[in-house]
PDB file of C-alpha atoms and ligand atoms in Angstrom:
ATOM      1  CA  MET Q   1     -14.823 -25.455  32.307  1.00 59.00           C
ATOM      2  CA  LYS Q   2     -14.025 -22.107  34.097  1.00 87.00           C
ATOM      3  CA  GLY Q   3     -16.275 -19.604  31.768  1.00 94.00           C
ATOM      4  CA  THR Q   4     -15.818 -17.683  29.013  1.00 97.00           C
ATOM      5  CA  VAL Q   5     -12.950 -14.743  28.639  1.00 97.00           C
ATOM      6  CA  ILE Q   6     -12.420 -11.870  26.091  1.00 98.00           C
ATOM      7  CA  ILE Q   7      -8.512 -11.267  25.231  1.00 98.00           C
ATOM      8  CA  THR Q   8      -7.728  -8.558  23.050  1.00 98.00           C
ATOM      9  CA  GLY Q   9      -4.124  -8.916  20.596  1.00 97.00           C
ATOM     10  CA  GLY Q  10      -3.893 -12.363  20.862  1.00 95.00           C
ATOM     11  CA  SER Q  11      -2.202 -13.122  17.679  1.00 94.00           C
ATOM     12  CA  ARG Q  12       1.645 -12.419  19.269  1.00 95.00           C
ATOM     13  CA  GLY Q  13       3.344 -11.407  22.531  1.00 97.00           C
ATOM     14  CA  LEU Q  14       2.115 -11.334  25.636  1.00 98.00           C
ATOM     15  CA  GLY Q  15      -1.899 -11.557  24.440  1.00 97.00           C
ATOM     16  CA  LYS Q  16      -0.853 -15.138  22.482  1.00 96.00           C
ATOM     17  CA  GLU Q  17       0.650 -16.420  25.553  1.00 97.00           C
ATOM     18  CA  LEU Q  18      -2.590 -15.668  27.859  1.00 98.00           C
ATOM     19  CA  VAL Q  19      -4.671 -17.033  25.571  1.00 96.00           C
ATOM     20  CA  ASN Q  20      -2.712 -20.547  25.660  1.00 95.00           C
ATOM     21  CA  LEU Q  21      -2.506 -20.243  29.224  1.00 96.00           C
ATOM     22  CA  PHE Q  22      -6.649 -19.947  30.125  1.00 96.00           C
ATOM     23  CA  LEU Q  23      -7.176 -22.519  27.102  1.00 93.00           C
ATOM     24  CA  LYS Q  24      -4.802 -24.847  29.049  1.00 93.00           C
ATOM     25  CA  ASP Q  25      -6.836 -24.259  32.481  1.00 94.00           C
ATOM     26  CA  GLY Q  26     -10.224 -25.160  30.650  1.00 93.00           C
ATOM     27  CA  TRP Q  27     -11.653 -21.647  29.816  1.00 95.00           C
ATOM     28  CA  LYS Q  28     -13.224 -20.731  27.044  1.00 95.00           C
ATOM     29  CA  VAL Q  29     -11.297 -17.983  24.982  1.00 95.00           C
ATOM     30  CA  SER Q  30     -12.467 -15.377  22.328  1.00 96.00           C
ATOM     31  CA  THR Q  31      -9.713 -13.301  20.683  1.00 96.00           C
ATOM     32  CA  PHE Q  32      -8.936 -10.316  18.536  1.00 96.00           C
ATOM     33  CA  SER Q  33      -6.302  -8.982  15.870  1.00 96.00           C
ATOM     34  CA  ARG Q  34      -6.249  -6.996  12.910  1.00 96.00           C
ATOM     35  CA  HIS Q  35      -3.962  -9.813  11.683  1.00 89.00           C
ATOM     36  CA  GLU Q  36      -5.691 -13.163  12.082  1.00 75.00           C
ATOM     37  CA  THR Q  37      -5.280 -14.483   8.490  1.00 63.00           C
ATOM     38  CA  ARG Q  38      -9.082 -15.317   7.898  1.00 59.00           C
ATOM     39  CA  ASP Q  39     -11.979 -13.599   9.096  1.00 51.00           C
ATOM     40  CA  VAL Q  40     -13.647 -15.958  11.237  1.00 54.00           C
ATOM     41  CA  ARG Q  41     -12.060 -19.260  12.187  1.00 56.00           C
ATOM     42  CA  TYR Q  42     -13.155 -21.427  15.538  1.00 59.00           C
ATOM     43  CA  VAL Q  43     -10.653 -23.481  15.249  1.00 57.00           C
ATOM     44  CA  GLU Q  44     -12.089 -25.495  18.441  1.00 66.00           C
ATOM     45  CA  PRO Q  45     -14.554 -25.587  20.926  1.00 80.00           C
ATOM     46  CA  SER Q  46     -12.882 -23.197  23.431  1.00 91.00           C
ATOM     47  CA  LEU Q  47     -10.988 -20.856  21.102  1.00 93.00           C
ATOM     48  CA  LEU Q  48     -12.482 -18.753  18.912  1.00 93.00           C
ATOM     49  CA  LYS Q  49     -10.825 -16.181  16.772  1.00 92.00           C
ATOM     50  CA  LEU Q  50     -11.838 -13.385  14.943  1.00 93.00           C
ATOM     51  CA  ARG Q  51     -10.141 -10.547  12.888  1.00 93.00           C
ATOM     52  CA  ALA Q  52     -10.808  -7.054  14.027  1.00 96.00           C
ATOM     53  CA  ASP Q  53     -10.119  -3.779  14.725  1.00 97.00           C
ATOM     54  CA  LEU Q  54     -10.080  -2.476  18.321  1.00 98.00           C
ATOM     55  CA  ARG Q  55     -10.583   1.055  16.804  1.00 98.00           C
ATOM     56  CA  LEU Q  56     -13.896   0.145  14.710  1.00 98.00           C
ATOM     57  CA  GLU Q  57     -17.155   0.164  17.038  1.00 98.00           C
ATOM     58  CA  ALA Q  58     -18.906  -2.354  14.636  1.00 98.00           C
ATOM     59  CA  ASP Q  59     -15.664  -5.093  14.964  1.00 97.00           C
ATOM     60  CA  VAL Q  60     -15.896  -4.500  18.504  1.00 98.00           C
ATOM     61  CA  GLU Q  61     -19.896  -5.025  18.797  1.00 98.00           C
ATOM     62  CA  ARG Q  62     -19.296  -7.905  16.194  1.00 97.00           C
ATOM     63  CA  VAL Q  63     -16.536  -9.620  18.672  1.00 97.00           C
ATOM     64  CA  ILE Q  64     -19.068  -9.482  21.730  1.00 98.00           C
ATOM     65  CA  SER Q  65     -21.992 -10.598  19.789  1.00 97.00           C
ATOM     66  CA  GLU Q  66     -19.597 -13.526  18.049  1.00 95.00           C
ATOM     67  CA  THR Q  67     -18.088 -14.476  21.479  1.00 96.00           C
ATOM     68  CA  LYS Q  68     -21.691 -14.511  22.732  1.00 96.00           C
ATOM     69  CA  LYS Q  69     -23.261 -16.648  20.313  1.00 94.00           C
ATOM     70  CA  LEU Q  70     -20.517 -19.188  20.056  1.00 92.00           C
ATOM     71  CA  LEU Q  71     -18.755 -19.309  23.511  1.00 94.00           C
ATOM     72  CA  GLY Q  72     -21.335 -17.971  26.225  1.00 95.00           C
ATOM     73  CA  GLN Q  73     -21.468 -14.423  28.204  1.00 96.00           C
ATOM     74  CA  PRO Q  74     -18.077 -14.048  28.725  1.00 97.00           C
ATOM     75  CA  SER Q  75     -17.404 -13.239  32.434  1.00 96.00           C
ATOM     76  CA  LEU Q  76     -13.637 -11.701  31.823  1.00 98.00           C
ATOM     77  CA  LEU Q  77     -12.179  -9.112  29.837  1.00 98.00           C
ATOM     78  CA  VAL Q  78      -8.435  -8.856  29.505  1.00 98.00           C
ATOM     79  CA  LEU Q  79      -7.398  -5.343  27.716  1.00 98.00           C
ATOM     80  CA  ASN Q  80      -4.419  -6.810  25.995  1.00 98.00           C
ATOM     81  CA  ALA Q  81      -3.792  -5.481  22.826  1.00 98.00           C
ATOM     82  CA  GLY Q  82      -1.731  -1.852  22.950  1.00 98.00           C
ATOM     83  CA  THR Q  83       0.523   0.254  20.781  1.00 98.00           C
ATOM     84  CA  VAL Q  84       3.472   2.748  20.652  1.00 98.00           C
ATOM     85  CA  SER Q  85       6.027   4.464  18.399  1.00 97.00           C
ATOM     86  CA  LYS Q  86       9.397   4.715  18.459  1.00 96.00           C
ATOM     87  CA  ALA Q  87      10.517   6.115  22.252  1.00 97.00           C
ATOM     88  CA  THR Q  88      11.101   9.676  21.548  1.00 97.00           C
ATOM     89  CA  MET Q  89      11.694  13.364  23.875  1.00 98.00           C
ATOM     90  CA  VAL Q  90       7.666  14.928  24.206  1.00 98.00           C
ATOM     91  CA  ILE Q  91       8.997  18.414  22.438  1.00 98.00           C
ATOM     92  CA  GLU Q  92      10.760  15.999  19.568  1.00 98.00           C
ATOM     93  CA  GLU Q  93       7.677  13.685  19.204  1.00 97.00           C
ATOM     94  CA  ASN Q  94       5.245  13.767  15.784  1.00 98.00           C
ATOM     95  CA  ILE Q  95       1.506  14.722  17.991  1.00 98.00           C
ATOM     96  CA  MET Q  96       0.175  12.289  15.728  1.00 98.00           C
ATOM     97  CA  ASN Q  97       1.671   9.336  18.085  1.00 98.00           C
ATOM     98  CA  LEU Q  98       0.322  10.688  20.946  1.00 98.00           C
ATOM     99  CA  ARG Q  99      -2.961  10.914  18.614  1.00 98.00           C
ATOM    100  CA  ALA Q 100      -2.077   6.628  17.751  1.00 98.00           C
ATOM    101  CA  ASP Q 101      -1.772   5.671  20.809  1.00 98.00           C
ATOM    102  CA  CYS Q 102      -4.839   7.423  22.710  1.00 98.00           C
ATOM    103  CA  GLU Q 103      -6.988   5.835  20.056  1.00 98.00           C
ATOM    104  CA  VAL Q 104      -6.302   2.300  20.543  1.00 98.00           C
ATOM    105  CA  ASN Q 105      -4.807   1.969  24.289  1.00 98.00           C
ATOM    106  CA  LEU Q 106      -7.370   4.843  25.781  1.00 98.00           C
ATOM    107  CA  ILE Q 107     -10.500   5.495  23.096  1.00 98.00           C
ATOM    108  CA  ALA Q 108     -10.919   1.920  21.692  1.00 98.00           C
ATOM    109  CA  ASN Q 109     -10.126   0.342  24.911  1.00 98.00           C
ATOM    110  CA  THR Q 110     -12.821   2.068  26.564  1.00 98.00           C
ATOM    111  CA  PHE Q 111     -15.580   1.812  24.110  1.00 98.00           C
ATOM    112  CA  LEU Q 112     -15.040  -2.034  24.499  1.00 98.00           C
ATOM    113  CA  LEU Q 113     -15.074  -1.777  27.707  1.00 98.00           C
ATOM    114  CA  GLN Q 114     -18.355  -0.240  27.711  1.00 98.00           C
ATOM    115  CA  GLU Q 115     -19.981  -2.148  25.756  1.00 98.00           C
ATOM    116  CA  PHE Q 116     -18.255  -5.114  27.475  1.00 98.00           C
ATOM    117  CA  LEU Q 117     -20.111  -3.985  30.561  1.00 97.00           C
ATOM    118  CA  ARG Q 118     -23.567  -2.988  28.893  1.00 97.00           C
ATOM    119  CA  LYS Q 119     -23.850  -6.915  27.228  1.00 96.00           C
ATOM    120  CA  CYS Q 120     -21.757  -8.985  29.852  1.00 95.00           C
ATOM    121  CA  SER Q 121     -22.782  -8.345  32.961  1.00 81.00           C
ATOM    122  CA  PRO Q 122     -21.617  -9.205  35.494  1.00 78.00           C
ATOM    123  CA  GLY Q 123     -18.131  -9.024  34.552  1.00 88.00           C
ATOM    124  CA  ASN Q 124     -14.764  -8.659  35.347  1.00 95.00           C
ATOM    125  CA  VAL Q 125     -11.912  -6.502  33.387  1.00 98.00           C
ATOM    126  CA  VAL Q 126      -7.839  -6.295  33.358  1.00 98.00           C
ATOM    127  CA  HIS Q 127      -6.167  -3.492  31.785  1.00 98.00           C
ATOM    128  CA  ILE Q 128      -2.792  -4.893  30.885  1.00 99.00           C
ATOM    129  CA  THR Q 129      -0.889  -1.425  31.874  1.00 98.00           C
ATOM    130  CA  SER Q 130       3.158  -0.399  32.579  1.00 98.00           C
ATOM    131  CA  ASP Q 131       5.314   0.966  34.264  1.00 98.00           C
ATOM    132  CA  VAL Q 132       6.087   4.054  32.421  1.00 98.00           C
ATOM    133  CA  ALA Q 133       1.606   5.001  33.772  1.00 98.00           C
ATOM    134  CA  SER Q 134       3.176   5.306  36.976  1.00 96.00           C
ATOM    135  CA  SER Q 135       6.174   6.056  36.846  1.00 97.00           C
ATOM    136  CA  PRO Q 136       7.478   8.593  33.823  1.00 96.00           C
ATOM    137  CA  TYR Q 137      10.351   7.730  32.105  1.00 94.00           C
ATOM    138  CA  PRO Q 138      12.222   9.651  29.265  1.00 97.00           C
ATOM    139  CA  GLY Q 139      11.295   9.112  25.731  1.00 97.00           C
ATOM    140  CA  TRP Q 140       7.643   7.248  26.907  1.00 98.00           C
ATOM    141  CA  GLY Q 141       5.806  10.361  28.103  1.00 98.00           C
ATOM    142  CA  PHE Q 142       2.971   9.671  24.799  1.00 98.00           C
ATOM    143  CA  TYR Q 143       2.335   5.851  25.598  1.00 98.00           C
ATOM    144  CA  GLY Q 144       2.434   6.348  29.314  1.00 98.00           C
ATOM    145  CA  ALA Q 145      -0.236   9.060  29.123  1.00 98.00           C
ATOM    146  CA  SER Q 146      -2.442   6.695  27.132  1.00 98.00           C
ATOM    147  CA  LYS Q 147      -1.379   3.818  29.946  1.00 98.00           C
ATOM    148  CA  ARG Q 148      -2.020   6.059  32.805  1.00 98.00           C
ATOM    149  CA  ALA Q 149      -5.144   7.377  31.258  1.00 98.00           C
ATOM    150  CA  MET Q 150      -6.836   4.233  30.781  1.00 98.00           C
ATOM    151  CA  ASP Q 151      -6.217   2.928  34.168  1.00 98.00           C
ATOM    152  CA  TYR Q 152      -7.997   6.612  35.564  1.00 98.00           C
ATOM    153  CA  ILE Q 153     -10.901   4.944  33.706  1.00 98.00           C
ATOM    154  CA  LEU Q 154     -10.788   2.015  35.672  1.00 98.00           C
ATOM    155  CA  GLU Q 155     -10.124   3.428  39.097  1.00 98.00           C
ATOM    156  CA  THR Q 156     -13.208   5.708  37.970  1.00 98.00           C
ATOM    157  CA  LEU Q 157     -15.100   2.417  37.286  1.00 97.00           C
ATOM    158  CA  ARG Q 158     -14.400   0.900  40.351  1.00 97.00           C
ATOM    159  CA  LEU Q 159     -15.954   4.067  42.269  1.00 97.00           C
ATOM    160  CA  GLU Q 160     -19.005   4.125  40.628  1.00 96.00           C
ATOM    161  CA  ASN Q 161     -19.255   0.138  40.670  1.00 94.00           C
ATOM    162  CA  PRO Q 162     -18.408  -1.391  44.222  1.00 91.00           C
ATOM    163  CA  GLY Q 163     -17.889  -4.971  44.309  1.00 88.00           C
ATOM    164  CA  LYS Q 164     -16.484  -5.575  40.576  1.00 92.00           C
ATOM    165  CA  LEU Q 165     -13.109  -6.197  39.538  1.00 95.00           C
ATOM    166  CA  PHE Q 166     -11.517  -3.407  37.354  1.00 98.00           C
ATOM    167  CA  LEU Q 167      -7.699  -4.772  37.825  1.00 98.00           C
ATOM    168  CA  SER Q 168      -4.357  -3.159  36.553  1.00 98.00           C
ATOM    169  CA  ILE Q 169      -1.441  -4.939  35.537  1.00 98.00           C
ATOM    170  CA  ASP Q 170       2.028  -4.534  34.610  1.00 98.00           C
ATOM    171  CA  PRO Q 171       3.884  -7.405  33.384  1.00 98.00           C
ATOM    172  CA  GLY Q 172       7.180  -5.537  32.830  1.00 97.00           C
ATOM    173  CA  ASP Q 173       9.163  -5.246  30.381  1.00 96.00           C
ATOM    174  CA  MET Q 174       8.956  -7.814  27.473  1.00 97.00           C
ATOM    175  CA  ASP Q 175      10.708  -9.080  24.496  1.00 97.00           C
ATOM    176  CA  THR Q 176       8.132  -8.581  21.971  1.00 97.00           C
ATOM    177  CA  GLU Q 177       6.926  -6.467  19.227  1.00 96.00           C
ATOM    178  CA  MET Q 178       5.978  -3.695  20.962  1.00 97.00           C
ATOM    179  CA  HIS Q 179       9.562  -3.459  22.832  1.00 97.00           C
ATOM    180  CA  ARG Q 180      11.540  -3.762  19.731  1.00 95.00           C
ATOM    181  CA  THR Q 181       9.085  -0.907  18.223  1.00 96.00           C
ATOM    182  CA  ALA Q 182       9.743   1.379  21.355  1.00 96.00           C
ATOM    183  CA  ASP Q 183      13.130   0.778  21.624  1.00 94.00           C
ATOM    184  CA  PRO Q 184      15.154  -1.138  18.754  1.00 94.00           C
ATOM    185  CA  GLY Q 185      18.296  -1.085  20.415  1.00 90.00           C
ATOM    186  CA  ALA Q 186      17.889  -2.628  23.644  1.00 90.00           C
ATOM    187  CA  ASP Q 187      19.852  -5.439  24.972  1.00 91.00           C
ATOM    188  CA  THR Q 188      16.374  -7.939  24.492  1.00 89.00           C
ATOM    189  CA  GLY Q 189      18.860 -10.779  27.070  1.00 90.00           C
ATOM    190  CA  SER Q 190      17.351  -8.256  30.149  1.00 92.00           C
ATOM    191  CA  LEU Q 191      13.552  -8.587  28.887  1.00 96.00           C
ATOM    192  CA  ALA Q 192      11.287 -11.499  29.872  1.00 97.00           C
ATOM    193  CA  LYS Q 193      10.178 -13.816  27.437  1.00 97.00           C
ATOM    194  CA  PRO Q 194       6.100 -13.142  27.510  1.00 98.00           C
ATOM    195  CA  ARG Q 195       5.767 -16.537  28.310  1.00 97.00           C
ATOM    196  CA  ASP Q 196       6.898 -16.054  31.743  1.00 98.00           C
ATOM    197  CA  ALA Q 197       5.529 -12.336  31.897  1.00 98.00           C
ATOM    198  CA  ALA Q 198       1.840 -14.200  30.778  1.00 98.00           C
ATOM    199  CA  LEU Q 199       2.338 -16.795  33.434  1.00 98.00           C
ATOM    200  CA  LYS Q 200       3.048 -13.849  36.187  1.00 98.00           C
ATOM    201  CA  VAL Q 201      -0.323 -11.866  35.127  1.00 98.00           C
ATOM    202  CA  TYR Q 202      -2.562 -15.224  34.971  1.00 98.00           C
ATOM    203  CA  ARG Q 203      -1.363 -15.959  38.308  1.00 98.00           C
ATOM    204  CA  ARG Q 204      -2.365 -12.705  39.362  1.00 98.00           C
ATOM    205  CA  ILE Q 205      -5.757 -12.645  38.320  1.00 97.00           C
ATOM    206  CA  MET Q 206      -6.771 -15.983  39.174  1.00 96.00           C
ATOM    207  CA  ASP Q 207      -5.951 -14.856  43.094  1.00 96.00           C
ATOM    208  CA  VAL Q 208      -8.104 -12.254  42.874  1.00 93.00           C
ATOM    209  CA  ILE Q 209     -10.873 -13.435  40.772  1.00 89.00           C
ATOM    210  CA  ARG Q 210     -11.113 -17.282  43.055  1.00 69.00           C
TER     211      ARG Q 210
HETATM  212  N1  LIG K   1       6.555  -5.325  25.831  1.00 53.36           N
HETATM  213  C1  LIG K   1       6.656  -5.014  27.184  1.00 53.36           C
HETATM  214  O1  LIG K   1       7.905  -4.713  27.021  1.00 53.36           O
HETATM  215  C2  LIG K   1       5.425  -4.391  27.562  1.00 53.36           C
HETATM  216  C3  LIG K   1       6.343  -3.603  28.757  1.00 53.36           C
HETATM  217  C4  LIG K   1       4.851  -3.163  29.591  1.00 53.36           C
HETATM  218  C5  LIG K   1       3.771  -3.856  29.486  1.00 53.36           C
HETATM  219  N2  LIG K   1       3.105  -4.151  28.337  1.00 53.36           N
HETATM  220  C6  LIG K   1       1.836  -4.303  27.681  1.00 53.36           C
HETATM  221  O2  LIG K   1       1.472  -5.024  27.482  1.00 53.36           O
HETATM  222  C7  LIG K   1       0.155  -5.243  26.449  1.00 53.36           C
HETATM  223  C8  LIG K   1       0.588  -6.535  25.106  1.00 53.36           C
HETATM  224  O3  LIG K   1       2.177  -5.864  24.792  1.00 53.36           O
HETATM  225  P1  LIG K   1       3.073  -6.897  23.917  1.00 53.36           P
HETATM  226  O4  LIG K   1       4.420  -6.516  23.870  1.00 53.36           O
HETATM  227  O5  LIG K   1       2.506  -8.521  23.779  1.00 53.36           O
HETATM  228  O6  LIG K   1       2.893  -6.090  22.196  1.00 53.36           O
HETATM  229  P2  LIG K   1       2.589  -6.760  20.779  1.00 53.36           P
HETATM  230  O7  LIG K   1       3.633  -7.552  20.287  1.00 53.36           O
HETATM  231  O8  LIG K   1       2.948  -5.682  19.851  1.00 53.36           O
HETATM  232  O9  LIG K   1       1.163  -7.385  20.437  1.00 53.36           O
HETATM  233  C9  LIG K   1      -0.110  -6.317  20.449  1.00 53.36           C
HETATM  234  C10 LIG K   1      -0.790  -7.045  20.039  1.00 53.36           C
HETATM  235  O10 LIG K   1      -2.084  -5.903  20.015  1.00 53.36           O
HETATM  236  C11 LIG K   1      -3.001  -6.555  18.815  1.00 53.36           C
HETATM  237  N3  LIG K   1      -3.546  -5.423  17.983  1.00 53.36           N
HETATM  238  C12 LIG K   1      -2.660  -4.314  18.328  1.00 53.36           C
HETATM  239  N4  LIG K   1      -3.418  -3.003  17.700  1.00 53.36           N
HETATM  240  C13 LIG K   1      -4.445  -3.677  17.838  1.00 53.36           C
HETATM  241  C14 LIG K   1      -5.924  -3.067  16.961  1.00 53.36           C
HETATM  242  N5  LIG K   1      -6.164  -1.696  16.462  1.00 53.36           N
HETATM  243  N6  LIG K   1      -6.968  -3.941  16.740  1.00 53.36           N
HETATM  244  C15 LIG K   1      -6.932  -5.317  17.191  1.00 53.36           C
HETATM  245  N7  LIG K   1      -5.258  -5.767  17.468  1.00 53.36           N
HETATM  246  C16 LIG K   1      -4.671  -5.033  18.239  1.00 53.36           C
HETATM  247  C17 LIG K   1      -1.346  -6.926  17.840  1.00 53.36           C
HETATM  248  O11 LIG K   1      -2.510  -7.946  16.760  1.00 53.36           O
HETATM  249  P3  LIG K   1      -2.365  -7.266  14.939  1.00 53.36           P
HETATM  250  O12 LIG K   1      -0.854  -5.522  14.867  1.00 53.36           O
HETATM  251  O13 LIG K   1      -2.653  -8.379  14.571  1.00 53.36           O
HETATM  252  O14 LIG K   1      -3.526  -6.054  15.370  1.00 53.36           O
HETATM  253  C18 LIG K   1      -1.027  -8.089  18.675  1.00 53.36           C
HETATM  254  O15 LIG K   1      -1.788  -9.121  19.023  1.00 53.36           O
HETATM  255  C19 LIG K   1       0.355  -4.092  25.903  1.00 53.36           C
HETATM  256  O16 LIG K   1      -1.064  -3.196  26.655  1.00 53.36           O
HETATM  257  C20 LIG K   1       1.310  -3.377  26.085  1.00 53.36           C
HETATM  258  O17 LIG K   1       1.332  -1.807  26.434  1.00 53.36           O
HETATM  259  C21 LIG K   1       4.193  -4.413  27.027  1.00 53.36           C
END
């Protein structure tokens, strides 16, 4: 058994594939999203699925406590859950979309990160970032700003906590619900399958934590 990992947003897309890969490799996996069918589902000894909203502090606290109780102390947190709106030029975009992106991708992620570091020491953290966080692209300004800000938090934590892992990984463009929301007209044939992207992300994490 490799240890316990919390992966946010395991109901679909990249998160779902990461959950499968970690489980297959012998990890205990705790995951959550807003649309799990039941409140708490303890499917098998190694997998805990919770219905929880990352934006709600009480839900985040429950995720940490249920994970510790049922799967043991997690040693790794993968911040995968994220949100985006349809790609729109900054001058035209509704400011509410920046609030929504920052609420999930930055503020909620940061609260979970704080709780994890306070309650699950020693813990390693991986943030699933995006190429637009480092290279601005027309239409992706709000989302990119929220992802870049989260990368900045990790960079700061790295300086504040030498010896601990704070890693941002860009999975590349994938054919997922998120991408279809942001860019409904995209040629999906040119996008990676989430399973292939997850394998690359998983290997990168294993290279670093081994
Ligand atoms: N798709 C791409 O091309 C691409 C490219 C670069 C980076 N990324 C990054 O990769 C990560 C995964 O993206 P994806 O494409 O797999 O997205 P996705 O298919 O839309 O999946 C997002 C996951 O996050 C969960 N989630 C969203 N808001 C949540 C909330 N408030 N509380 C709990 N769970 C929440 C969703 O579940 P519920 O809706 O049920 O809550 C779902 O499980 C994201 O961080 C994204 O920024 C994606």
